[in-house]
Every structure is written in C-alpha cells, then in structure tokens.
mmCIF file of C-alpha atoms and ligand atoms in Angstrom:
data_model
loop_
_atom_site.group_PDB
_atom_site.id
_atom_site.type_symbol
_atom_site.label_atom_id
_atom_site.label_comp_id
_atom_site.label_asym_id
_atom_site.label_seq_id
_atom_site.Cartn_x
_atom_site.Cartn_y
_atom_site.Cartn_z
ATOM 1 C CA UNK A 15 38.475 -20.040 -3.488
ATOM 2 C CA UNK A 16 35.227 -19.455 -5.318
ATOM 3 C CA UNK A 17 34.749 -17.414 -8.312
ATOM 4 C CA UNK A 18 30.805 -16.479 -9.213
ATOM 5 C CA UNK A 19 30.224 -15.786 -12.878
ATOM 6 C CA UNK A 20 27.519 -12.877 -12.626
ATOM 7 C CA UNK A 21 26.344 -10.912 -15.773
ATOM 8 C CA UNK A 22 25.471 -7.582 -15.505
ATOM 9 C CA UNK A 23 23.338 -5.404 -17.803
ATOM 10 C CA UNK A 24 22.723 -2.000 -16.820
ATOM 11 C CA UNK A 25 20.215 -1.471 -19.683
ATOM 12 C CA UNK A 26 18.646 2.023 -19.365
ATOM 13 C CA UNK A 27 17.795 5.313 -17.793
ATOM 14 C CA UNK A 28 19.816 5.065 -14.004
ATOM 15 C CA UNK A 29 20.346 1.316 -14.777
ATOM 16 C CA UNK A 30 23.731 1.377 -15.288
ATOM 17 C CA UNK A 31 24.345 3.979 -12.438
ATOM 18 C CA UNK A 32 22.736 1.833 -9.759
ATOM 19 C CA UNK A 33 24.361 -1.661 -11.092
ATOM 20 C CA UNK A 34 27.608 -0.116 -11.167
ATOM 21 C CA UNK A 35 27.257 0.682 -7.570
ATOM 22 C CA UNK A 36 25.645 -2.612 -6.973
ATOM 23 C CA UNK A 37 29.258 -4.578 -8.353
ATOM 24 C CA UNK A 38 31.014 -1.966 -6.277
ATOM 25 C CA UNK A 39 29.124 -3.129 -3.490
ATOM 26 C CA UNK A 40 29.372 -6.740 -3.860
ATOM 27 C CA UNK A 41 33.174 -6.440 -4.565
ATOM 28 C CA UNK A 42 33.687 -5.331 -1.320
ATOM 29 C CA UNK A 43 30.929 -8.078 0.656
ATOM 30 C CA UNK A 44 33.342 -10.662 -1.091
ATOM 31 C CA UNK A 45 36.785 -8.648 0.043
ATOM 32 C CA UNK A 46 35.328 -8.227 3.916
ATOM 33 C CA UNK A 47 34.221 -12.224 3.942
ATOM 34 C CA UNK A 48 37.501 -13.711 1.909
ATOM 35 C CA UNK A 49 36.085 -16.866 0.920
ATOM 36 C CA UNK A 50 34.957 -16.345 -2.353
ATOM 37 C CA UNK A 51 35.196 -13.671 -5.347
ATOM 38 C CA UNK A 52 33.211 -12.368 -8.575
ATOM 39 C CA UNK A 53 33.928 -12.591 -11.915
ATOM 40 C CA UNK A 54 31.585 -9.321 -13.679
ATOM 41 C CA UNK A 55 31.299 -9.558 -16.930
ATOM 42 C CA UNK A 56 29.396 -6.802 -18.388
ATOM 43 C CA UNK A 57 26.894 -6.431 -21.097
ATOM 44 C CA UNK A 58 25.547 -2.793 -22.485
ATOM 45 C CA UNK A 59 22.254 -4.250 -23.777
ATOM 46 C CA UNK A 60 19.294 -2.617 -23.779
ATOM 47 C CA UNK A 61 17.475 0.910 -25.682
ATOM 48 C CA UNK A 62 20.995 2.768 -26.870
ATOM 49 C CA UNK A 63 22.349 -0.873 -28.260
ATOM 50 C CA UNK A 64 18.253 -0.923 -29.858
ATOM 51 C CA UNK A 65 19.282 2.100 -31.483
ATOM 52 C CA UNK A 66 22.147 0.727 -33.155
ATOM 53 C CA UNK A 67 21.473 -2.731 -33.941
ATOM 54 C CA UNK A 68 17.957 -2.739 -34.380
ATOM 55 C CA UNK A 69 17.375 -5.465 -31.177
ATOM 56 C CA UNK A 70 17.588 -5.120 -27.294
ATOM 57 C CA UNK A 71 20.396 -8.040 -27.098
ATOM 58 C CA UNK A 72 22.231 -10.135 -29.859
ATOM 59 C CA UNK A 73 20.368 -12.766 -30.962
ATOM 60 C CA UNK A 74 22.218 -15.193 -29.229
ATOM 61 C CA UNK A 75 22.115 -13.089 -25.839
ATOM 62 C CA UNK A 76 20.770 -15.550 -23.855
ATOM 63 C CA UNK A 77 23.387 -18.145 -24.934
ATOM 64 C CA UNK A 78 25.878 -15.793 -23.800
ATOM 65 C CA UNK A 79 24.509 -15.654 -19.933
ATOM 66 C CA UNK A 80 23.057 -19.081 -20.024
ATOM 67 C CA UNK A 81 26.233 -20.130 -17.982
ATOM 68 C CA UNK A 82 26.584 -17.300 -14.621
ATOM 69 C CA UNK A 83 25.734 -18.005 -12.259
ATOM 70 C CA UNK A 84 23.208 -15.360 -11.301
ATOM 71 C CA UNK A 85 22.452 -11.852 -13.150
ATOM 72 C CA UNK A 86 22.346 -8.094 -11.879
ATOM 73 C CA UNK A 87 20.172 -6.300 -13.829
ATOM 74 C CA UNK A 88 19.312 -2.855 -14.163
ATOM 75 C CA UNK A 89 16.112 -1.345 -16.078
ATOM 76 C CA UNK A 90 14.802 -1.863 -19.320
ATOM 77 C CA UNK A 91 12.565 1.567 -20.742
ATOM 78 C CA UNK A 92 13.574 4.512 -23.439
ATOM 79 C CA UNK A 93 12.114 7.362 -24.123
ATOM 80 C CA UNK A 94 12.210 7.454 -27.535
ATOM 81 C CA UNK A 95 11.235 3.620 -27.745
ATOM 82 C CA UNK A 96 7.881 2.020 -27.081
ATOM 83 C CA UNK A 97 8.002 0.111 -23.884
ATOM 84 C CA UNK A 98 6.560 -2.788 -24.983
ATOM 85 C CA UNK A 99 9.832 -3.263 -27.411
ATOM 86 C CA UNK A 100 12.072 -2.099 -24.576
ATOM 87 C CA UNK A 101 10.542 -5.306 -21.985
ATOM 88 C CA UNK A 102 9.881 -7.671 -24.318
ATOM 89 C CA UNK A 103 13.111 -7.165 -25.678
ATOM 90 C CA UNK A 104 15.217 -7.656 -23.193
ATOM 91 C CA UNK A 105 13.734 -8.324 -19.970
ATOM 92 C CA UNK A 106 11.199 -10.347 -20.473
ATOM 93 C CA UNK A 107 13.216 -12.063 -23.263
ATOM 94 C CA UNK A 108 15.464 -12.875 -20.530
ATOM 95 C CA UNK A 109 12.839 -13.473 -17.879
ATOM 96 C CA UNK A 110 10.499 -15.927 -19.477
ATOM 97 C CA UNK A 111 13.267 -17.804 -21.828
ATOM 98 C CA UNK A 112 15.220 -18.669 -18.373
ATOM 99 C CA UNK A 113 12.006 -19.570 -17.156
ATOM 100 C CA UNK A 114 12.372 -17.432 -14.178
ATOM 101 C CA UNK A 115 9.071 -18.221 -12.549
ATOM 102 C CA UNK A 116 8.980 -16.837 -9.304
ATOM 103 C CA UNK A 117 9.503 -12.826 -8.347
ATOM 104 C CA UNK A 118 10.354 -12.595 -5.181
ATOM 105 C CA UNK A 119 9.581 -8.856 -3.547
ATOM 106 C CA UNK A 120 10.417 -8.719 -0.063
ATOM 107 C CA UNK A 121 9.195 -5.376 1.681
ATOM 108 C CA UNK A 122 9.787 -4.520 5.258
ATOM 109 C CA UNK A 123 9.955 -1.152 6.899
ATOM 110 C CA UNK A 124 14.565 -0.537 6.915
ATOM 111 C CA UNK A 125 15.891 1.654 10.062
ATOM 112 C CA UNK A 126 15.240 5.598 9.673
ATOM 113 C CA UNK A 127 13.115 5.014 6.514
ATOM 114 C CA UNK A 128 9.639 7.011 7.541
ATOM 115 C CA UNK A 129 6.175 5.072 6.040
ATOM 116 C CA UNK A 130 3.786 7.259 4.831
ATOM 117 C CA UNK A 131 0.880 5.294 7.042
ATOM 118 C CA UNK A 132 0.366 7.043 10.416
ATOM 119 C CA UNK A 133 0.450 3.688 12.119
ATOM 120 C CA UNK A 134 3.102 2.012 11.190
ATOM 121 C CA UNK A 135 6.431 2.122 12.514
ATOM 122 C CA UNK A 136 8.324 -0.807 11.843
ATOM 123 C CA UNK A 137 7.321 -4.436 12.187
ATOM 124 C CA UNK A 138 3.474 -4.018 11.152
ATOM 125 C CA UNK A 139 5.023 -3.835 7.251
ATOM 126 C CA UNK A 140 6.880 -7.550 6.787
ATOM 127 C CA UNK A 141 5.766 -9.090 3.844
ATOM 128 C CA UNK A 142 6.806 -11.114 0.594
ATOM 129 C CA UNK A 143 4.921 -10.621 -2.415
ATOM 130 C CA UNK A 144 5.752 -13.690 -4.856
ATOM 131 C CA UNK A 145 4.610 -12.845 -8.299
ATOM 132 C CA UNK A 146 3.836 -15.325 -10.736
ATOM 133 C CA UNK A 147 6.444 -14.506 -13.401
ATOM 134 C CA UNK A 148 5.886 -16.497 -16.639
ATOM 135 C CA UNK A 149 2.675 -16.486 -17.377
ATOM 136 C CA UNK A 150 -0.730 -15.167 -16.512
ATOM 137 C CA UNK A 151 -1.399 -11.057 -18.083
ATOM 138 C CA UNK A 152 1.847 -11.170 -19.267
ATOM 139 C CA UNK A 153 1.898 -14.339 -21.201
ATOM 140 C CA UNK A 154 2.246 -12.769 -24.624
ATOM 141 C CA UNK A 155 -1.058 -14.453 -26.355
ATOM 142 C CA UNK A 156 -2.433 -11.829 -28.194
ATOM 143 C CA UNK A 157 -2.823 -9.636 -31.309
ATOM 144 C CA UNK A 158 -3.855 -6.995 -33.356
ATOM 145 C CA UNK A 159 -6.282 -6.833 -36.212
ATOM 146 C CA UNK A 160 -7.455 -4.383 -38.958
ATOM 147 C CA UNK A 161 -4.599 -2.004 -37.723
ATOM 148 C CA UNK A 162 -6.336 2.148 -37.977
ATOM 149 C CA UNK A 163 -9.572 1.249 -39.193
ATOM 150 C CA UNK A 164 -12.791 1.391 -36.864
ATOM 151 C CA UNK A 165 -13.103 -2.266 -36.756
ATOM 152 C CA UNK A 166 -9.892 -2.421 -35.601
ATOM 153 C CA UNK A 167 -9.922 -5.257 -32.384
ATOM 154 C CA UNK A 168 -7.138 -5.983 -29.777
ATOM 155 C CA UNK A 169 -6.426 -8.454 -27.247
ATOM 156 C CA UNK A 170 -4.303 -9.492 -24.420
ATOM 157 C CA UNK A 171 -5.091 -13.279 -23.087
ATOM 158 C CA UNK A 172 -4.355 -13.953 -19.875
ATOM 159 C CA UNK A 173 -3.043 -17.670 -19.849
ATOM 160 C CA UNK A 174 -2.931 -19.503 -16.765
ATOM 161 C CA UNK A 175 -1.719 -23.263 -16.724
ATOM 162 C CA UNK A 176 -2.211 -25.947 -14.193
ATOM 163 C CA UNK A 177 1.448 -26.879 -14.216
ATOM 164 C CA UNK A 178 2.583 -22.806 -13.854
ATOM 165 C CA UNK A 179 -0.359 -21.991 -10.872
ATOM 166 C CA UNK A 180 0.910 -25.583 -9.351
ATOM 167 C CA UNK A 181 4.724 -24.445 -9.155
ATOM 168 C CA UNK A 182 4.451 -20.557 -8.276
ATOM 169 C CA UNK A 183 1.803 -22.167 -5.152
ATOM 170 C CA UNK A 184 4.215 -24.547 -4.132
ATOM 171 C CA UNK A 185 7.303 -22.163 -3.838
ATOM 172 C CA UNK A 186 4.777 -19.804 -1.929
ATOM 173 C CA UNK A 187 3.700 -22.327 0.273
ATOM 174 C CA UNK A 188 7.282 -22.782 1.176
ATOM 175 C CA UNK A 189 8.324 -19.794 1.436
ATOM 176 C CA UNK A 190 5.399 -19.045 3.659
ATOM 177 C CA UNK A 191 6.349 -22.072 5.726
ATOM 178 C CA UNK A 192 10.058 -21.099 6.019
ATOM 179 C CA UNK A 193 9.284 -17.667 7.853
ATOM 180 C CA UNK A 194 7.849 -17.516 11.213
ATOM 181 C CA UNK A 195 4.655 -16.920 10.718
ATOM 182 C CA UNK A 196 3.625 -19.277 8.171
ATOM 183 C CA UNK A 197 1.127 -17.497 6.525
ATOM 184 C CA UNK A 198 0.108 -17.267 3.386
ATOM 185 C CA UNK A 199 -2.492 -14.629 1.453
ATOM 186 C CA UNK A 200 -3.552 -16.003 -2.271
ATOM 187 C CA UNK A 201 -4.535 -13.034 -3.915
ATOM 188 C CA UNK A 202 -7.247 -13.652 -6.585
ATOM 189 C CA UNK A 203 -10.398 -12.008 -8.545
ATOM 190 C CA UNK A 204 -12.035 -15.197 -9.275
ATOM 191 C CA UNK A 205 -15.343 -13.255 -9.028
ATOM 192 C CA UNK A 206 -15.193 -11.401 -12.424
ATOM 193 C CA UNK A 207 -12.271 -13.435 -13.909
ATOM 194 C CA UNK A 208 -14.050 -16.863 -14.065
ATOM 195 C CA UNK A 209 -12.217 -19.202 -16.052
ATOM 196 C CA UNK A 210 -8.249 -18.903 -15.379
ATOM 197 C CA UNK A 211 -8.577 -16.924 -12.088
ATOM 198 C CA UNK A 212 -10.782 -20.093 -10.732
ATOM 199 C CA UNK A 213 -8.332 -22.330 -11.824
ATOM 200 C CA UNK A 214 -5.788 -20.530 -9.827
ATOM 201 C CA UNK A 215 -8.731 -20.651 -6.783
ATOM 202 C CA UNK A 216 -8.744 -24.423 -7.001
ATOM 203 C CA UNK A 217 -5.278 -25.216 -7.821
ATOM 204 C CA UNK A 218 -4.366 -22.797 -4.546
ATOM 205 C CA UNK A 219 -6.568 -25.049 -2.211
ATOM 206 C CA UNK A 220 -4.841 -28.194 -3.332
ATOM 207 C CA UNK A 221 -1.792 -26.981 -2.872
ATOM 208 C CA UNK A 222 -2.671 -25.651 0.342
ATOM 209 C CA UNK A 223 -3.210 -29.511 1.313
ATOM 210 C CA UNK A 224 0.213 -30.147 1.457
ATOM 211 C CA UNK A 225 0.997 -27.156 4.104
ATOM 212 C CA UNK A 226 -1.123 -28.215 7.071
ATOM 213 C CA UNK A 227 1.498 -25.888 9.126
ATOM 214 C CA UNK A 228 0.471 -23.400 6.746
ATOM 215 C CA UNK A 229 -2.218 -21.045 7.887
ATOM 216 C CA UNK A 230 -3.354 -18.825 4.371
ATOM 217 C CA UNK A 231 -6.645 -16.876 3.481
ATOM 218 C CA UNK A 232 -7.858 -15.678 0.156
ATOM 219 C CA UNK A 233 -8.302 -11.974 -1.039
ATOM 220 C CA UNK A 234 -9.518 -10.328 -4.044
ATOM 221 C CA UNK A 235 -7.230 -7.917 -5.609
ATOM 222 C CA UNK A 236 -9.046 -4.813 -5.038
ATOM 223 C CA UNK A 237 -9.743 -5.806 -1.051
ATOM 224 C CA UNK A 238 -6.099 -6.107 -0.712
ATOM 225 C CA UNK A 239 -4.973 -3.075 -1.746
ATOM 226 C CA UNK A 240 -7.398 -1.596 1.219
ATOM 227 C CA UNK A 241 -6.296 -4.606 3.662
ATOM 228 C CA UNK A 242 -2.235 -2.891 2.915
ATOM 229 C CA UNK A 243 -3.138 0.211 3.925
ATOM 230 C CA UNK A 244 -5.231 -0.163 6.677
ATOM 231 C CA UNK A 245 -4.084 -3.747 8.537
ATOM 232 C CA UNK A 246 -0.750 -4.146 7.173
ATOM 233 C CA UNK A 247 0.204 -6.242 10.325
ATOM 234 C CA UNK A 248 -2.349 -8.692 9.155
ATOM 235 C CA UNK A 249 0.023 -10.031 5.749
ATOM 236 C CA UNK A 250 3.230 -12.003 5.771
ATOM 237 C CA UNK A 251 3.519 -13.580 2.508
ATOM 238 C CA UNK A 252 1.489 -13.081 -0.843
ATOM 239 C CA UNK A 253 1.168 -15.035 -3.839
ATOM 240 C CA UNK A 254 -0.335 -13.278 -6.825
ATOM 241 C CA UNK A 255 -0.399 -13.388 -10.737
ATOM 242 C CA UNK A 256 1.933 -11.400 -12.768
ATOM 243 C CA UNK A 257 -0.432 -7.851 -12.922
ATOM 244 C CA UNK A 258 -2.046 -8.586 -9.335
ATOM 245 C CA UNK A 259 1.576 -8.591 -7.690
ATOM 246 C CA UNK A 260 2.822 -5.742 -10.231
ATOM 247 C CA UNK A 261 0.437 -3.203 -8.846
ATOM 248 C CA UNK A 262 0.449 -4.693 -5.325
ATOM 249 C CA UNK A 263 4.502 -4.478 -4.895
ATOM 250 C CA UNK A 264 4.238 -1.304 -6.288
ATOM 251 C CA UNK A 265 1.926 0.369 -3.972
ATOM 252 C CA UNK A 266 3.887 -2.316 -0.621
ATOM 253 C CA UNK A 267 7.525 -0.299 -2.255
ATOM 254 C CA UNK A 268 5.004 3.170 -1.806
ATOM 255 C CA UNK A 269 4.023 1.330 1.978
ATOM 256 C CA UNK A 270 7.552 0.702 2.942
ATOM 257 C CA UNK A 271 9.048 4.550 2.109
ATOM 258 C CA UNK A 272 10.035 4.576 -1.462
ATOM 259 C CA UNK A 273 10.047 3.027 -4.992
ATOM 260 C CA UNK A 274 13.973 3.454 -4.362
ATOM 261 C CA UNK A 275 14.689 0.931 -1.831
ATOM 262 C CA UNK A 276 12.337 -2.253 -3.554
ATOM 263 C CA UNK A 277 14.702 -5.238 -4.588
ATOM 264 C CA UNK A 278 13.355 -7.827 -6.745
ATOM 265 C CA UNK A 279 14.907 -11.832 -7.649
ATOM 266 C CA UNK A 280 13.633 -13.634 -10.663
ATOM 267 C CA UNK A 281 14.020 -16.700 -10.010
ATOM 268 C CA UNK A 282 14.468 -20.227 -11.785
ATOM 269 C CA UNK A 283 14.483 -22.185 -8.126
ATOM 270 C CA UNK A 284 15.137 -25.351 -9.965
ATOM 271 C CA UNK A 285 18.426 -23.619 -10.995
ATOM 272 C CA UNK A 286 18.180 -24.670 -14.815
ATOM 273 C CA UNK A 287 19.059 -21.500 -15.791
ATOM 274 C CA UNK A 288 20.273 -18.466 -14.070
ATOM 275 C CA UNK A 289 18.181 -16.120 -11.939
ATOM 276 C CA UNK A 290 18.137 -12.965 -12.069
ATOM 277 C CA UNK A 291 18.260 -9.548 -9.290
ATOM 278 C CA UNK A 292 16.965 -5.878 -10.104
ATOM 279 C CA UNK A 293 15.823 -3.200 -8.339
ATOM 280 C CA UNK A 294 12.097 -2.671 -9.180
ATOM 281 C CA UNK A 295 12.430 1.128 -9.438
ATOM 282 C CA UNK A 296 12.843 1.286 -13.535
ATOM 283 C CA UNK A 297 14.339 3.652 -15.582
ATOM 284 C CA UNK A 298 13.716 6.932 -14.250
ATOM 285 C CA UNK A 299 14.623 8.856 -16.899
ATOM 286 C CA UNK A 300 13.655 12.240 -15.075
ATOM 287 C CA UNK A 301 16.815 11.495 -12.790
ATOM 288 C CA UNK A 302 19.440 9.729 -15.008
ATOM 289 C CA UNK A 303 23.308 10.886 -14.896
ATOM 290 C CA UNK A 304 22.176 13.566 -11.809
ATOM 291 C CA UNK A 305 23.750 11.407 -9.502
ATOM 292 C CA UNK A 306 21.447 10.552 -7.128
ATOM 293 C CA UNK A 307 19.745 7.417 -7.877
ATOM 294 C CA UNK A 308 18.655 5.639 -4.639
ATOM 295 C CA UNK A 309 21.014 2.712 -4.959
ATOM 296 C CA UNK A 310 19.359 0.519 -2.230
ATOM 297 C CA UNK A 311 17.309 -0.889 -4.177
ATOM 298 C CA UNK A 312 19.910 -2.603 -5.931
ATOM 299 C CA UNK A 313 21.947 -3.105 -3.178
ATOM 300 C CA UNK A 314 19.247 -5.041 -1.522
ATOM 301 C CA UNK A 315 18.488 -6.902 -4.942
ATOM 302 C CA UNK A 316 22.013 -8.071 -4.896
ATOM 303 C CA UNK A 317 21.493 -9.711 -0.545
ATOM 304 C CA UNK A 318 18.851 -11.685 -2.652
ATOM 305 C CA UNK A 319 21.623 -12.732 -5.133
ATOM 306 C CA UNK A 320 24.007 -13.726 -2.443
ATOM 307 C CA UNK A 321 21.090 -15.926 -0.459
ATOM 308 C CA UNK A 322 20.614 -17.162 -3.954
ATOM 309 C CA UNK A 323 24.349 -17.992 -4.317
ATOM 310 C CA UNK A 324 24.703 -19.877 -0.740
ATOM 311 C CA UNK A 325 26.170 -17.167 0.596
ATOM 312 C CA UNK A 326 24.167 -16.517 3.151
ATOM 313 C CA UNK A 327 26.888 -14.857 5.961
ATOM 314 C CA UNK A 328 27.638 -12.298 3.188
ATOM 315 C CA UNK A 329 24.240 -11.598 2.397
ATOM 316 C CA UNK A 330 23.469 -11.311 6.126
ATOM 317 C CA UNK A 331 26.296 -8.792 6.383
ATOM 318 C CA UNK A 332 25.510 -6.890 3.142
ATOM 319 C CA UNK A 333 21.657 -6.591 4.604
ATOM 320 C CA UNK A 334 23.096 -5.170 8.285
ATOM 321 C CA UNK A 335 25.524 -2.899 6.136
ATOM 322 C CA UNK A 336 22.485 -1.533 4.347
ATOM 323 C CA UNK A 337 20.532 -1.050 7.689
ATOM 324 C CA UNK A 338 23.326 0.927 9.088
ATOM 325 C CA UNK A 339 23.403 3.139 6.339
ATOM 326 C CA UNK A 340 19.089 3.710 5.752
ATOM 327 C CA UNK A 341 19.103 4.598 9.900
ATOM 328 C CA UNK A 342 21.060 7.845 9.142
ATOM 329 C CA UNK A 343 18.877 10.776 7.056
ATOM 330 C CA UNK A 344 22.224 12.078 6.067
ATOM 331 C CA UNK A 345 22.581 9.146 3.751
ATOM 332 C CA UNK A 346 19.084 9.238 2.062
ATOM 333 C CA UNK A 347 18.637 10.057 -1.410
ATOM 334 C CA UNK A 348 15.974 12.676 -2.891
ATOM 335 C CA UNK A 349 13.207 10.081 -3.464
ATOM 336 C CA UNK A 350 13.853 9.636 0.571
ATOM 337 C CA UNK A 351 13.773 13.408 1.382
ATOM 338 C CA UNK A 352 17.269 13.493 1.951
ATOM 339 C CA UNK A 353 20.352 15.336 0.038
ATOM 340 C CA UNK A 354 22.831 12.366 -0.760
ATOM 341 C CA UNK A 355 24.260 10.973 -3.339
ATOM 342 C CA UNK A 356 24.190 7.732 -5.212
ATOM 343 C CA UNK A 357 28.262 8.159 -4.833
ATOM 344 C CA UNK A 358 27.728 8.902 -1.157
ATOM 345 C CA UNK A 359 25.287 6.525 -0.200
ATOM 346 C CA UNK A 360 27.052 3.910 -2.008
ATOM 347 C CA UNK A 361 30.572 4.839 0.139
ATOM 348 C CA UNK A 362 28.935 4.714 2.910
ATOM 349 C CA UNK A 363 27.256 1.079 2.626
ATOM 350 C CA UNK A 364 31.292 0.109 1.380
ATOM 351 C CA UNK A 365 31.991 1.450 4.754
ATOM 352 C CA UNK A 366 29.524 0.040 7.021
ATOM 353 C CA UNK A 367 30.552 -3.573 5.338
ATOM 354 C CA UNK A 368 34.208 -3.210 6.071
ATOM 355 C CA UNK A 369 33.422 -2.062 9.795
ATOM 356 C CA UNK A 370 31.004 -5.070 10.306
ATOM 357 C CA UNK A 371 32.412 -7.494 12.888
ATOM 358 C CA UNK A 372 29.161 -9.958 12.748
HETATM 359 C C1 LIG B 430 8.225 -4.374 -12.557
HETATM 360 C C2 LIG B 430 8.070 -3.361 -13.632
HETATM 361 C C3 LIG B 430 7.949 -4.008 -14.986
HETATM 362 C C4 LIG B 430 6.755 -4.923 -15.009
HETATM 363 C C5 LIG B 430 7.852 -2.953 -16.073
HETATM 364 C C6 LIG B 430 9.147 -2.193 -16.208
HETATM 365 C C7 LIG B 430 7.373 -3.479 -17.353
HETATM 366 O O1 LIG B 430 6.992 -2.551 -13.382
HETATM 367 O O2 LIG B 430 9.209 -5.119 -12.567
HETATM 368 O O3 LIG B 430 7.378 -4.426 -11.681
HETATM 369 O O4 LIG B 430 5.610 -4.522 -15.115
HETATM 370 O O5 LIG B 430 6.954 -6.121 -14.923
HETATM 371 MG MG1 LIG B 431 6.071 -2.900 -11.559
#
C-alpha cells in the first residue's frame, strides 16, 4: 500500500486549527478508500517560531520538505509582525523557491451556500482563476532609498518574463481545454501597463495558437471585476498575473458565499518540487482559538491535493462528502451565517465520507 509524505505547517492565526482538521479529514478519505495512507509530518513554522528564532523557517526549511510529496499549508500573518516578513518568510519563501508557478482557485457555487448576487443560484458561478505565481507584482525587484527623509523613493517592479507568461498560458490553455467549455478569459491592463502587461498580450495570442479548440477573449482588470458581478455565467477559466488574480479570487471567494470555503493549490506541474494546498482565507486573527474557523476551505484545498496525488476516487469522494455537509445550514460556520463549529463541521464531513457508497 501507498504511503504519501505530506508536510504540514499550520503557521498562524486559525492556521493550525483548520490544517489540523484538514489531516483529520484526509485520514479518514484514506481509511474509507483503503488503498493508500499518509505519513504527516508536522512543522510549527511561521510568526510564534519568528519570535523565537528570529526567521519564519530554519534555514534549511525547504531542504527539509523538498522530498513530500505535496504540502498542507495553513496561513502565514502576525499581528505583532509586519506582513511583508510574515509572506516573504515563509510562504513565499516556500512558494517561489519550489517554483510553484501556477495557483489554481477553483470557485463554484457548493449546495446550501447562498451568493450574495440576486441572480445566481448555482451553475452561473463555475470558474478557475489561475494566477501567475512566481513572478509579475510579486517578483521581489525592488527597494528603498534615503529611508525618513523627504527624498525618500520606493519601488516595486513588476517583472514579467517570456519564459514565466509562456508556461502559466500554457497550463491555462489546458486547463481551459480539459473542462467542458473550453474557454479561456486572459485578464490584462495592457492599456496603462505598456511594457510587461503587452508582453503578456502577445505572448497570450501565441499561445492561444496552439488551442484552436480553445475559444478565449481578453479583459482588462477593472472590466472584469464588473463582468463577475453582473454576467458571471459568461467566465469559465481565467488566467491572470499574480495581483490581477489576488484581487479577482478574492472578490469570485466574496461571489461564491464566503472567504471561508476558497481552496487554493500552488503548483509545480512539472513535479520538480512539491506543490503546495491552502485555504485562501488567511490568518484571521479576529477568530483564532474561538473554534469556529470555516474549515472548508481547507478541506477543499486538500480534494486539490488528492487530484494532485492521483487520487482522484478519493478526491471525488472527499468533494461529495463536502457537498453533503455545505447543503445543511446546521453545519455552516459564522462567516456562513450559521452557528457551527469548526469541531462540528469537521465531524460531520468525517461522517458524510464514511457513509459515501460512490
Ligand atoms: C492570497 C493571500 C496572500 C497573497 C497574502 C496572505 C499575502 O491574499 O493567497 O491570496 O496576496 O498572495
Ligand atoms: Mg489574496
């Protein structure tokens, strides 16, 4: 039988509340299907270990997950660290040194979960939002000079590379082509960002070449946002830089019911070096240790681990499990308008996965 290696890190704020539900969870996927087990090995990086070492992670952290086989991850933030240290000390570190490219945010309206747009009901909100996950706003180029006086200057480059715009189209392309309606939206702002954002233009209608089957538009960033609310039947999947997809999977997660119930995969799809699954939610500090952390977004996160893994029968079941659970108020958390618990909600997904027959 197979054992998967996965590495979890809580890190902060509810992380480690919703992760420890989430290896909970995926215990019991692997007891239910019996042809394969996990191996957790856990890892209590993140803003308390800051506090005591001085660093996110050991030096060598990444040496030290470099061989699972996939990673759970929680949420990186502090409130009594600056958030810049807190991502790019652990998250990011782990993101962009395992080269994990493409984000991968899958939103789609779950049974009993209420939009906030009058129109939608269900199936008009089905969409993937890859973000470009290496470079772009977040590539790092940058700096500060004459630090407090008034000549003080700042700047954040946004880098785009042929080779990085080339492999986030391509695995968009794909992943347009593998769902049924092969469509694909390339989200852009070429019209005030003229140098890397028409790169990313150009390099999108090459690749686009490839995928005759393919059917994709373009869309600035601001005319999306208004094309989400108000024709959300009209998008399947999305392909946007790192800040574009950001704010757009932020406000899809808003779309779809709640911040609590958005998974995320980072992934390295030539498999180099592990990928890694987190709820988008963050660190909600307002909430920690009350109990009742929406855990679905984790739970969710870890389906995209299993389809990641091969497993696709267990991540199948793990998803219906999930659905059974969302279609019942009685199971929602707070951020859903409900009363439950992270405990409760997280016993009654266990439940719904042992009682699935499929
Ligand atoms: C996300 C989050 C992070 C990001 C934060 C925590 C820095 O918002 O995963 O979307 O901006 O990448
Ligand atoms: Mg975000």
């Amino acid at each position: 039988m197979h054992t998967y290696r996965i590495a979890v890190i809580g890190g902060d704020g509810i992380g480690p509340e919703v992760v420890s539900a989430g290896v909970e969870v995926l215990e019991a996927v692997a007891a239910r299907c019996g042809d394969f087990t996990f191996a957790f090995d856990r890892f209590d990086w993140g803003g308390e270990y800051y506090k005591r070492h001085g660093r996110m992670m050991p030096e060598d952290g990444r040496q030290q997950i470099r061989h699972h086989d996939a990673i759970l991850f929680g949420s990186a933030g502090h409130p009594e660290i600056p958030d810049h240290i807190t991502l790019w000390g652990l998250r990011l570190a782990i993101c962009q040194g395992f080269d994990q490219y493409a984000n991968v945010r899958p939103t789609r309206m779950l049974p009993g979960i209420t939009s906030p747009l009058r129109a939608v009901s269900g199936q008009e909100i089905n969409w993937v939002i890859v973000r470009e996950n290496s470079e772009g706003e977040y590539s790092g180029v940058g700096g500060r000079v004459h630090q407090g006086l008034a000549l003080e200057a700042a700047t954040d480059v946004s880098v785009l590379t042929r080779g990085g715009v080339e492999r986030i189209m391509r695995f968009a392309f794909r992943l347009a082509q593998s769902r049924p309606r092969r469509r694909l939206t390339v989200v852009t702002k070429s019209n005030a960002q003229r140098h890397a954002m028409v790169l990313w233009d150009e390099v999108a209608a090459a690749v686009a070449a490839e995928f005759p089957d393919v059917t994709w538009d373009k869309m600035l960033v601001d005319a999306m946002t208004v094309r989400m609310v108000l024709h959300p039947e009209s998008i399947d999947t999305v392909v946007a830089t790192n800040l574009h997809a950001d704010i757009l999977s932020d406000l899809a997660a808003a779309l779809s019911g709640s911040l609590g119930i958005a998974p995320t995969a980072n992934l390295n799809p030539e498999r180099a070096f592990p990928s890694m699954f987190e709820p988008i939610h963050g660190s909600a500090f307002d909430i920690m240790g009350k109990g009742i952390a929406n855990p679905i977004g984790t739970f969710w996160s870890a389906v995209l681990l299993l389809e990641h893994l091969g497993e696709k029968a267990a991540a199948a079941r793990l998803m219906r499990a999930i659905e059974r659970v969302t279609a019942e108020p009685r199971w929602h958390t707070p951020d859903l308008g409900g009363k439950a618990t992270t405990a409760e909600v997280t016993e009654a997904v266990i439940a719904a996965i042992a009682a699935d027959n499929g």
